[in-house]
Coordinates of C-alpha atoms in Angstrom, one line a residue:
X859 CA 11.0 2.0 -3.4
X860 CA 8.6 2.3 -6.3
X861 CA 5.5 1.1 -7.4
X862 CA 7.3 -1.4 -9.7
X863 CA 9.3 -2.6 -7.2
X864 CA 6.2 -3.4 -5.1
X865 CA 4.3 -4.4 -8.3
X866 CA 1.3 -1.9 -7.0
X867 CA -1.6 -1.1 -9.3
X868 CA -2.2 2.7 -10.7
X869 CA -6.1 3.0 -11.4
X870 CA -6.0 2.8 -15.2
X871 CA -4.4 -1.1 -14.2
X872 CA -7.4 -1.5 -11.9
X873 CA -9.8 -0.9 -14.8
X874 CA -8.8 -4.4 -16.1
X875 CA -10.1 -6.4 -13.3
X876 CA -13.6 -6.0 -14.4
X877 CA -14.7 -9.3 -16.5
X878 CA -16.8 -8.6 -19.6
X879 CA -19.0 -11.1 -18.2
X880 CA -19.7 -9.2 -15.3
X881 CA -20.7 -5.7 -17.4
X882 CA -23.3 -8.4 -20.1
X883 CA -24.7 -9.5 -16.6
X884 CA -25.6 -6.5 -15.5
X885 CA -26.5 -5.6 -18.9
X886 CA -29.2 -8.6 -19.0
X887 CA -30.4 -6.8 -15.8
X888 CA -30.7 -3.7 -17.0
X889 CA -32.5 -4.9 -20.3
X890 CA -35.0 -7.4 -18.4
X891 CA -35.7 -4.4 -16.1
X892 CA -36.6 -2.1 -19.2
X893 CA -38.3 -4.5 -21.0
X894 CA -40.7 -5.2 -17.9
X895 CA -41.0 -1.7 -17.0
X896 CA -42.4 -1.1 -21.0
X897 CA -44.9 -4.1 -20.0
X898 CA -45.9 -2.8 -17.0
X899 CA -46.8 0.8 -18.2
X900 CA -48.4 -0.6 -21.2
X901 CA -50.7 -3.3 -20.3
X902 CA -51.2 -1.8 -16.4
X903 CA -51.3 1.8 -16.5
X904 CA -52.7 2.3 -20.3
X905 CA -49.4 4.5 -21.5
X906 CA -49.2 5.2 -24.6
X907 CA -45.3 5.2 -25.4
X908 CA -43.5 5.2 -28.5
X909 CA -43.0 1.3 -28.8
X910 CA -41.3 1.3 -31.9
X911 CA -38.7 3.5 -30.6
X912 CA -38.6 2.0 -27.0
X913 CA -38.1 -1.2 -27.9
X914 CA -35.5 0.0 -30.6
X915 CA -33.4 1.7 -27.6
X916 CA -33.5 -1.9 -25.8
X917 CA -32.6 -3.9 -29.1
X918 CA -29.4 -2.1 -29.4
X919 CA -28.2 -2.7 -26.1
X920 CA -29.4 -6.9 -26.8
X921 CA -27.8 -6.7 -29.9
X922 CA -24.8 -5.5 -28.3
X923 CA -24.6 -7.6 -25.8
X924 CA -25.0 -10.7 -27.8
X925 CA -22.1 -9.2 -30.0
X926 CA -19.6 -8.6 -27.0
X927 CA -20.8 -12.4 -25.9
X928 CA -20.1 -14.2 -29.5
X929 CA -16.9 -12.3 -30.3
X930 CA -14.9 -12.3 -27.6
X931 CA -13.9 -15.2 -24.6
X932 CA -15.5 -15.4 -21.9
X933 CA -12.6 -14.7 -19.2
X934 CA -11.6 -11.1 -21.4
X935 CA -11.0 -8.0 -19.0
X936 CA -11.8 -4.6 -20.0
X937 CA -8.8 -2.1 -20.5
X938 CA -10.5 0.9 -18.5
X939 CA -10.7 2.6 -22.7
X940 CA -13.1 -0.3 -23.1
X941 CA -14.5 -0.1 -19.7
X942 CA -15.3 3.6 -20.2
X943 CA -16.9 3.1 -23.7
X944 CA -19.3 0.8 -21.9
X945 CA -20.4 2.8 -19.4
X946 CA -20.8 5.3 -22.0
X947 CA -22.9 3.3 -23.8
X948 CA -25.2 2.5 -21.1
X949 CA -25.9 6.1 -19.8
X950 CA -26.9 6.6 -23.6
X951 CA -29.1 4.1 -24.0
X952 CA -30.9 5.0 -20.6
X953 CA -31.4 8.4 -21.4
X954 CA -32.4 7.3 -24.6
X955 CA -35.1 5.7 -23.6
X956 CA -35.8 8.1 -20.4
X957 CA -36.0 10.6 -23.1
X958 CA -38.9 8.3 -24.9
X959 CA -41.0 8.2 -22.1
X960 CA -41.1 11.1 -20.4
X961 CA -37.5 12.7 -19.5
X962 CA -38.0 13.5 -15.6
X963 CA -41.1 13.1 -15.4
X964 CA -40.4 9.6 -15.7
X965 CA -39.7 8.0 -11.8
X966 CA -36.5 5.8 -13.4
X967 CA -34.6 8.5 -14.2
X968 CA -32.7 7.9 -11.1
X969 CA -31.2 4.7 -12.6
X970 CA -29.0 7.1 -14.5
X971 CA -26.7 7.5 -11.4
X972 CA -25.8 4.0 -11.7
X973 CA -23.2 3.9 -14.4
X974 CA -22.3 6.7 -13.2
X975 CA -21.1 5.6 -9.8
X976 CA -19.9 2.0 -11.5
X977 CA -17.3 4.9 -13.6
X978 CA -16.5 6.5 -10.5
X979 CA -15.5 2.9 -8.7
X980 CA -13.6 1.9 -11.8
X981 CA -12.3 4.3 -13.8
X982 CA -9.5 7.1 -13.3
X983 CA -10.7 10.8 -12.5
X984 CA -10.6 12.0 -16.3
X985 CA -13.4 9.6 -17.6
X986 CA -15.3 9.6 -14.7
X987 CA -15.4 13.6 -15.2
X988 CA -16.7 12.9 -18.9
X989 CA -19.4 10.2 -17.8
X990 CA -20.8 12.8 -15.4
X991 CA -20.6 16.0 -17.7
X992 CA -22.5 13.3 -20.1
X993 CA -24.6 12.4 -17.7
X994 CA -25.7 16.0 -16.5
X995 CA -26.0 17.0 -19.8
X996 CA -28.7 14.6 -20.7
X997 CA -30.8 15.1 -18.1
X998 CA -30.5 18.8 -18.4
X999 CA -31.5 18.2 -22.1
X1000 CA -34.5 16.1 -20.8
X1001 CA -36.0 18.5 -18.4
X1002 CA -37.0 20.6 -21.1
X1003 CA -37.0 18.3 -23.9
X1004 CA -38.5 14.8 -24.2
X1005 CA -42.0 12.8 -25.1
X1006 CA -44.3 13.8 -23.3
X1007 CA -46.4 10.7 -21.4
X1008 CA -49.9 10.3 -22.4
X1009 CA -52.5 7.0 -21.8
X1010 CA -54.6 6.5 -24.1
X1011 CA -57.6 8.7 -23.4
X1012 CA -55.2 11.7 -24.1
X1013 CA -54.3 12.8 -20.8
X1014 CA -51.0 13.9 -20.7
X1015 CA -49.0 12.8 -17.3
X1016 CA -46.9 15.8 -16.2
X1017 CA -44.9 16.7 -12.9
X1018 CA -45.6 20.2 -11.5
X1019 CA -42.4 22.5 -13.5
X1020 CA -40.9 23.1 -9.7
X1021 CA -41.2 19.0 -9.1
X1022 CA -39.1 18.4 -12.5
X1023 CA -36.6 21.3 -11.0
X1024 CA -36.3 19.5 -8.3
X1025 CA -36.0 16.0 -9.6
X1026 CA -33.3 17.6 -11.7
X1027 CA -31.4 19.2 -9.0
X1028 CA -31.7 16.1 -6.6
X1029 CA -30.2 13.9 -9.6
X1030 CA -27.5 16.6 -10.5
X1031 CA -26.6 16.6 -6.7
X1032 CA -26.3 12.8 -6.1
X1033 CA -24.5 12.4 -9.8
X1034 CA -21.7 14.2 -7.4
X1035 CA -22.2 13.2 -4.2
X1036 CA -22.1 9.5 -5.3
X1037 CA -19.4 10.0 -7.5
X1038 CA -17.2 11.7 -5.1
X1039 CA -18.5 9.4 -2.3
X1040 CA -17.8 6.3 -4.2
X1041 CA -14.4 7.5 -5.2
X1042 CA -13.0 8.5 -2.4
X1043 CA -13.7 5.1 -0.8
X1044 CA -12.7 3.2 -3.3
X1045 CA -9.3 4.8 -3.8
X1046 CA -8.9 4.4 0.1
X1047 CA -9.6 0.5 0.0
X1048 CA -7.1 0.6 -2.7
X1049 CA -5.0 2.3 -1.4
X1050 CA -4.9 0.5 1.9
X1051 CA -4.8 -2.9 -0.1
X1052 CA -2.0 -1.8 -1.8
X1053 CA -0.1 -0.5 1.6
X1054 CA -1.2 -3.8 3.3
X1055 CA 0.4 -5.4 0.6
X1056 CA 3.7 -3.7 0.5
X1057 CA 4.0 -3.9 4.3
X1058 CA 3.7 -8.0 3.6
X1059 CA 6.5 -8.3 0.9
X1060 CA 8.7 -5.9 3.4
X1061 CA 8.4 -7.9 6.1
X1062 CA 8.4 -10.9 4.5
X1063 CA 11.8 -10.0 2.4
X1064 CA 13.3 -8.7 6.0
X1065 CA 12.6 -12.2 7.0
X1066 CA 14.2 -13.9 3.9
X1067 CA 17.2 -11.7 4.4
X1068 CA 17.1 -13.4 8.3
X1069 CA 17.0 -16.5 7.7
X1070 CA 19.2 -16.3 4.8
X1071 CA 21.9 -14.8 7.2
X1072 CA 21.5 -17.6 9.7
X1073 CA 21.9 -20.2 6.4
X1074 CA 25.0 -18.5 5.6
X1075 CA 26.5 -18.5 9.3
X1076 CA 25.2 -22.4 9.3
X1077 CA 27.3 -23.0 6.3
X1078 CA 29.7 -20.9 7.6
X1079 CA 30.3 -22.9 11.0
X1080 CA 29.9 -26.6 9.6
X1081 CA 32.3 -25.7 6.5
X1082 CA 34.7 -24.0 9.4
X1083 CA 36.5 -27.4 10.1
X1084 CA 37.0 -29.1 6.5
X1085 CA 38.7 -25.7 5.4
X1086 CA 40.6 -25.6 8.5
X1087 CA 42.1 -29.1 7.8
X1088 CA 42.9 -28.1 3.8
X1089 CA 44.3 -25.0 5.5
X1090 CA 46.6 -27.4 7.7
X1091 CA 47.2 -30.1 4.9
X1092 CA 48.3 -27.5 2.1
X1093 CA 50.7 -25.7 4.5
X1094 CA 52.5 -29.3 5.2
X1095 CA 52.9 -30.3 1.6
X1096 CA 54.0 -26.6 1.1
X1097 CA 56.9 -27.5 3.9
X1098 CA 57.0 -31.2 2.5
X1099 CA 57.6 -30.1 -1.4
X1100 CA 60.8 -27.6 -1.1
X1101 CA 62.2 -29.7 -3.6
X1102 CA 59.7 -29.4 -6.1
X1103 CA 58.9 -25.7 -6.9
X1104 CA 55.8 -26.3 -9.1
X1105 CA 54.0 -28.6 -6.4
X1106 CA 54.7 -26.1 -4.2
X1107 CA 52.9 -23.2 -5.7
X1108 CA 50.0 -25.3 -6.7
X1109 CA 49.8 -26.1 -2.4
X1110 CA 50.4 -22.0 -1.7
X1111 CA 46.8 -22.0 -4.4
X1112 CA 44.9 -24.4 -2.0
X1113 CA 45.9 -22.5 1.2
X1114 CA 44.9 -19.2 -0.5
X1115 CA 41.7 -20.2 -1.7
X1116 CA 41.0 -22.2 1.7
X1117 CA 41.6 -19.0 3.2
X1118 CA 39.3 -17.1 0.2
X1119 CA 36.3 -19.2 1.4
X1120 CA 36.4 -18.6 4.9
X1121 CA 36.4 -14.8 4.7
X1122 CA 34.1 -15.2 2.1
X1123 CA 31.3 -17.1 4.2
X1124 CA 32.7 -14.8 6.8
X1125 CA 31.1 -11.4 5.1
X1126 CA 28.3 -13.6 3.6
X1127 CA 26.8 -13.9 7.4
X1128 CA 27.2 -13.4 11.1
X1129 CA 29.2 -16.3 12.6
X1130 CA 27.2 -19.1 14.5
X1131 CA 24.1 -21.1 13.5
X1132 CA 20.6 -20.0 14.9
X1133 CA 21.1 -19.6 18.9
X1134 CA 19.1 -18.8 21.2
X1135 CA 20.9 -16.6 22.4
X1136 CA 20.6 -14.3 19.0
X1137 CA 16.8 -14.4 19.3
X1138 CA 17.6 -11.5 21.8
X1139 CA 19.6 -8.6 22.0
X1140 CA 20.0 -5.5 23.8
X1141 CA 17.8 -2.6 23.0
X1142 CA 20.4 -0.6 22.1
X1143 CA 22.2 -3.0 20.2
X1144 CA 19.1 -3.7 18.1
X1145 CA 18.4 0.0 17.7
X1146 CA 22.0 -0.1 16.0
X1147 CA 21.1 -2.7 13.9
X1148 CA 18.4 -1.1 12.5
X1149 CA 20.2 2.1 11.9
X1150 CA 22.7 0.5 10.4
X1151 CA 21.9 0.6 6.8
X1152 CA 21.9 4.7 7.2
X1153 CA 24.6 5.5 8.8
X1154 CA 26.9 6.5 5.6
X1155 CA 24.2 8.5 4.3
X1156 CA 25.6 12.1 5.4
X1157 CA 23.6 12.4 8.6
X1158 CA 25.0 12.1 11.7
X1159 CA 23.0 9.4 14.0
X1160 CA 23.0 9.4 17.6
X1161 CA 22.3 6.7 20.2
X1162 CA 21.5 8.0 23.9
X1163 CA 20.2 6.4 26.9
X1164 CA 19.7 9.8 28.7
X1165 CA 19.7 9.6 32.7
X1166 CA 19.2 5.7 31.9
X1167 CA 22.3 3.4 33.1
X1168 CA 23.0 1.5 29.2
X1169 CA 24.2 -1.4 31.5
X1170 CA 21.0 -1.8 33.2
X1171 CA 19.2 -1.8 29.9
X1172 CA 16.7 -4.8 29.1
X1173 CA 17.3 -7.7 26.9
X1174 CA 14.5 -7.4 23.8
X1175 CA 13.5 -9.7 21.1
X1176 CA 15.2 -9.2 17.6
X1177 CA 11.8 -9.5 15.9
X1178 CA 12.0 -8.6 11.9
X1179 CA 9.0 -6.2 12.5
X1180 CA 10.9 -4.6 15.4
X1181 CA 14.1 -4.3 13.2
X1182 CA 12.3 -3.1 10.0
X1183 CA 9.8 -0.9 11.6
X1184 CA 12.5 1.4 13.6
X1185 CA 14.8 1.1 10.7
X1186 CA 11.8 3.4 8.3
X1187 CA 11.8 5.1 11.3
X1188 CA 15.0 6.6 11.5
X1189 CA 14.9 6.3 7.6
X1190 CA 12.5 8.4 7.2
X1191 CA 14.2 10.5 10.2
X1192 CA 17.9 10.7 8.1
X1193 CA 15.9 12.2 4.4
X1194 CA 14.4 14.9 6.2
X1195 CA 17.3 15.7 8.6
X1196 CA 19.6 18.8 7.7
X1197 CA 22.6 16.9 9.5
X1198 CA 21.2 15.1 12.0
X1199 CA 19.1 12.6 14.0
X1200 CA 18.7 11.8 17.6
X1201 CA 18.0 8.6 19.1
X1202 CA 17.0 7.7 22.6
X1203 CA 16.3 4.6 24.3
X1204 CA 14.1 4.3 27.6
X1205 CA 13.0 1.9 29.6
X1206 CA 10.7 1.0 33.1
X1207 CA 9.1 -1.6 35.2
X1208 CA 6.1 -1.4 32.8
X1209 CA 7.4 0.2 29.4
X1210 CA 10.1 -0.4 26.5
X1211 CA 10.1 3.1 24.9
X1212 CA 12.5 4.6 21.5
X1213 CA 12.0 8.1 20.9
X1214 CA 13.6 9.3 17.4
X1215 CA 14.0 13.0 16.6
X1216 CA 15.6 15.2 13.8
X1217 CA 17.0 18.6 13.1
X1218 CA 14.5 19.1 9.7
X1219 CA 11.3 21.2 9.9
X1220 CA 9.1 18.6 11.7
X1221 CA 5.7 17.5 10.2
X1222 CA 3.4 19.7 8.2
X1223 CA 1.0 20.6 11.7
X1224 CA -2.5 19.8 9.4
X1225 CA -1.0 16.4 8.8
X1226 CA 0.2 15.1 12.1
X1227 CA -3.3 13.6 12.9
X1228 CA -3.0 11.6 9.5
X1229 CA 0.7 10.6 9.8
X1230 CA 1.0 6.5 9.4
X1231 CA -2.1 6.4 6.8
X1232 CA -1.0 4.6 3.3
X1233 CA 0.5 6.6 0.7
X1234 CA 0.9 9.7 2.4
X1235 CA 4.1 11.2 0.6
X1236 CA 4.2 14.6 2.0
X1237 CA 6.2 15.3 5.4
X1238 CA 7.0 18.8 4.9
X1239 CA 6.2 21.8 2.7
X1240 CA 5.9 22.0 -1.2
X1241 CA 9.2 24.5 -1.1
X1242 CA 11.0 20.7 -0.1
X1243 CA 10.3 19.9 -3.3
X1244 CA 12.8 22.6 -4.8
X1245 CA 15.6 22.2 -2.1
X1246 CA 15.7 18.4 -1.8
X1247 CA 14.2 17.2 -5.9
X1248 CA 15.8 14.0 -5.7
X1249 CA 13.6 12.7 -3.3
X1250 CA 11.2 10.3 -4.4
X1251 CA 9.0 8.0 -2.4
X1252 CA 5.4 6.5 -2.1
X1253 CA 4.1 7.7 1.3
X1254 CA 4.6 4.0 2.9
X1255 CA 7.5 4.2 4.9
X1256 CA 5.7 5.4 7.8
X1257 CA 3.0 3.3 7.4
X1258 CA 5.0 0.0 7.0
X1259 CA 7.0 1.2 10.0
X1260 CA 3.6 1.8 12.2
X1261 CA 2.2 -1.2 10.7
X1262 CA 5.0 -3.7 12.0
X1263 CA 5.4 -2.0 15.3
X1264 CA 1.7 -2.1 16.4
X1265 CA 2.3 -5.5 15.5
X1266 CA 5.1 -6.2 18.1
X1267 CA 2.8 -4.6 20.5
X1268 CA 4.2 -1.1 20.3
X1269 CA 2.2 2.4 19.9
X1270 CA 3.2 5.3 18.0
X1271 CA 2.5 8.7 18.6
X1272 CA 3.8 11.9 16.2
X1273 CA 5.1 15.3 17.2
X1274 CA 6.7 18.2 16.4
X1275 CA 10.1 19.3 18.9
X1276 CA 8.6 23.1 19.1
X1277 CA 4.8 22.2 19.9
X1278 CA 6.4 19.8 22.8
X1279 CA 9.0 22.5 23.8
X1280 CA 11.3 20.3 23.1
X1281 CA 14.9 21.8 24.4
X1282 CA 16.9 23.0 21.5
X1283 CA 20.1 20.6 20.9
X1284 CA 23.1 23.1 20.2
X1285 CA 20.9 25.3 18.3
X1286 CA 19.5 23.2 15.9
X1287 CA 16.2 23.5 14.6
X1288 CA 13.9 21.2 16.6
X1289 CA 12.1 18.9 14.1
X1290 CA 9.7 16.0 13.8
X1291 CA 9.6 13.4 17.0
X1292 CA 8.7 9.8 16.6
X1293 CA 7.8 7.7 20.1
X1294 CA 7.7 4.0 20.3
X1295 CA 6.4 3.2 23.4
X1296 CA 6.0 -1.2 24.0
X1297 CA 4.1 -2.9 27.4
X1298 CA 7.4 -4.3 28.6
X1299 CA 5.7 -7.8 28.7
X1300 CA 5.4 -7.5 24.7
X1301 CA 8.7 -6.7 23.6
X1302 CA 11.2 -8.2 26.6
X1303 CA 11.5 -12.0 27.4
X1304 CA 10.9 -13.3 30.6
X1305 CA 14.1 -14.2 32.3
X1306 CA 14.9 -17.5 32.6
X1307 CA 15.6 -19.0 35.7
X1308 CA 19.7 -19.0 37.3
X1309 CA 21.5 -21.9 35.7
X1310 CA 18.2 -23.1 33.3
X1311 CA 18.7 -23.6 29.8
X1312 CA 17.4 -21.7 27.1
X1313 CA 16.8 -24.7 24.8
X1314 CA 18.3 -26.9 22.0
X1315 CA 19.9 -24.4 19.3
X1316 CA 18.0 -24.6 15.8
X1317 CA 19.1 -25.3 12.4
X1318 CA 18.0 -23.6 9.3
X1319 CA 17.2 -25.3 6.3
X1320 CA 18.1 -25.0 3.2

């Protein structure tokens, strides 16, 4: 399963949901602000700043912004090149202009951290690196170099030289902090997004295949009794037409493809329509269905009901996010397995409970906590990588598969066989342990009463 296949976003994609709009708004902020702050320490506080140049710095960022309005559409989104070269821009033209009135002695030279942390919620790691090397580099430039601030009686309005090292190591601290901060959470929302998303299309795919199977048995069962009388019809004109050779044959054709059909809607689908009856299984029998698919996969895969009687087993519902949840389970069980994979089913008065082991070399111990977060595509150690380089995957098996059980009700816990002293199986290395445990009430119908009837079977549609 692959990105593509999931139509999932990398970060550079991401980049291209930000509006051009949205960047000149905040621009026109930005500009208003500077433009007021001028004002302010002109006409207030008697500053004597560099107008010329000041209000130069703040024309180039109007002019540009009344460029990127008049020369392209309003509903254009930035490729994250474009989004970067904004960004860049603005941390330019703020220390620009921090550089005009004052460098760090100035108290807005904070407001360089905030391209800086837009970069680090948009952009990939490599240009979020550049706009913060830019970024510290400017300021360190300004802490030794910049106008000075002066009103107009002369005084000069300097911070103390261990006030400006401190304002420059309190901004070179947060340009990181926030950076990393910001990044880290917004790759997890995305991340998260993305695995919500996936778990979504899988279920909702397990549940086209579903219902598609009952359509096909429908078919199946209603087209069961017009073949059966071309069956019967051909095989009388084939005894009716001995005398004519030609007619005959073309009669053998209509049986044969009569009987094509049926086996055809036959392996198209299970036979019956939607009963009730089907809703349920078994837990066993459902267990097999979902190991099913990976059973001709080179690993051997067991089914055990150990010191349980499998007659006295309970009747469960065939949910899809029962079916597709064990079914990465033991997936994810058979590509780390060495030859094979264990599977138990248990059961109480009060709990439902499948317990799924391997003969691999169990989960990395400093990632067990974390097992079931999104995109999480290591299991084992980076020597797997060498012995087993085929193996590809996005880290959402186990997450889909935790996802759609805690639906159903269900709780997962992870484990290694040796930290549990789990007993060796013919001297096989003990591996990784998966345990679905469901509140019986959750997973197993109630019984109906003796002699009551389920209910009026249901037909899908088309």
């Amino acid at each position: 399963m692959s990105q593509t296949d999931l139509g999932l976003l990398d970060e550079g994609q991401r980049s291209n949901f930000i509006r051009l709009r949205t960047m000149i708004l905040l621009r026109w902020v930005a500009i208003g602000g500077q433009l007021i702050a001028i004002t302010v320490a002109q006409q207030l506080y008697d500053l004597r700043l560099e107008l010329g140049l000041c209000y130069l710095a703040v024309g180039v960022s109007v002019i540009g912004n009344l460029v990127a309005m008049f020369v392209f559409p309003e509903n254009k989104r930035l490729s994250e090149t474009e989004n970067f070269l904004m960004v860049m821009f603005d941390i330019l033209q703020l220390c620009a202009l921090l550089f005009l009135t004052g460098g760090l002695n100035n108290p807005f030279s904070i407001l360089v951290l905030g391209p800086v942390t837009t970069s680090a919620a948009v952009l990939s790691l490599r240009p979020t690196i550049v706009l913060n090397a830019t970024a510290f580099a400017l300021i360190s430039l300004m802490a030794f170099v910049h106008f000075p601030l002066r009103t107009y009686d002369g005084t000069t309005l300097e911070l103390p030289r261990v006030f400006i090292f401190g304002q420059w190591v309190a901004i070179t601290i947060a340009l990181v902090f926030i950076s990393v901060y910001a990044r880290r959470i917004t790759r997890e929302m995305n991340a998260m997004s993305d695995a919500l998303t996936a778990t979504q299309m899988a279920l909702s795919r397990a549940q086209k295949l579903n219902d598609l199977g009952g359509v096909v048995a429908a078919a199946a069962h209603e087209l069961g009794t017009p073949l059966a009388t071309i069956k019967l019809t051909s095989a009388e004109l084939i005894d009716d037409l001995d005398d004519h050779p030609d007619l005959q044959e073309d009669a053998r054709l209509i049986r044969d493809q009569a009987d094509r059909c049926r086996d055809i809607l036959r392996s198209m689908g299970r036979a019956g329509k939607d009963d009730l009856h089907l809703r349920q299984a078994p837990l066993t029998e459902v267990i097999r269905e979902a190991a099913e698919p990976h059973e001709n996969r080179g690993k051997e895969i067991s089914l055990d009901t150990p010191g349980l009687d499998p007659f006295e087993q309970p009747q469960i519902l065939r949910r899809p996010e029962v079916i597709h949840g064990l079914r990465n389970l033991v997936q994810n069980a058979v590509d780390f397995a060495r030859c094979q994979v264990w599977v138990e089913a248990l059961w109480d008065e009060t709990t439902v409970t499948v317990r799924i082991l391997d003969d691999g070399d169990g989960y990395p111990p400093h990632l067990i906590g974390r097992l079931g977060d999104p995109l999480m595509r290591r299991r084992r150690s980076e020597t797997d990588r060498l012995t087993r380089p085929e193996y590809e995957g996005m880290g959402l098996g186990l997450f889909i598969a935790k996802t759609l059980l805690e639906r159903s009700g269900a709780e997962l816990s992870f484990a290694n066989g040796a930290d549990l002293n789990e007993p060796s199986r013919e001297g096989a290395p003990r591996g990784a342990i998966v345990e679905v445990v469901w509140p019986r009430h959750s997973i197993v119908p109630p019984r109906p009463e003796p002699g009551a009837p389920l209910g009026e079977n249901q037909r899908f549609e088309a």
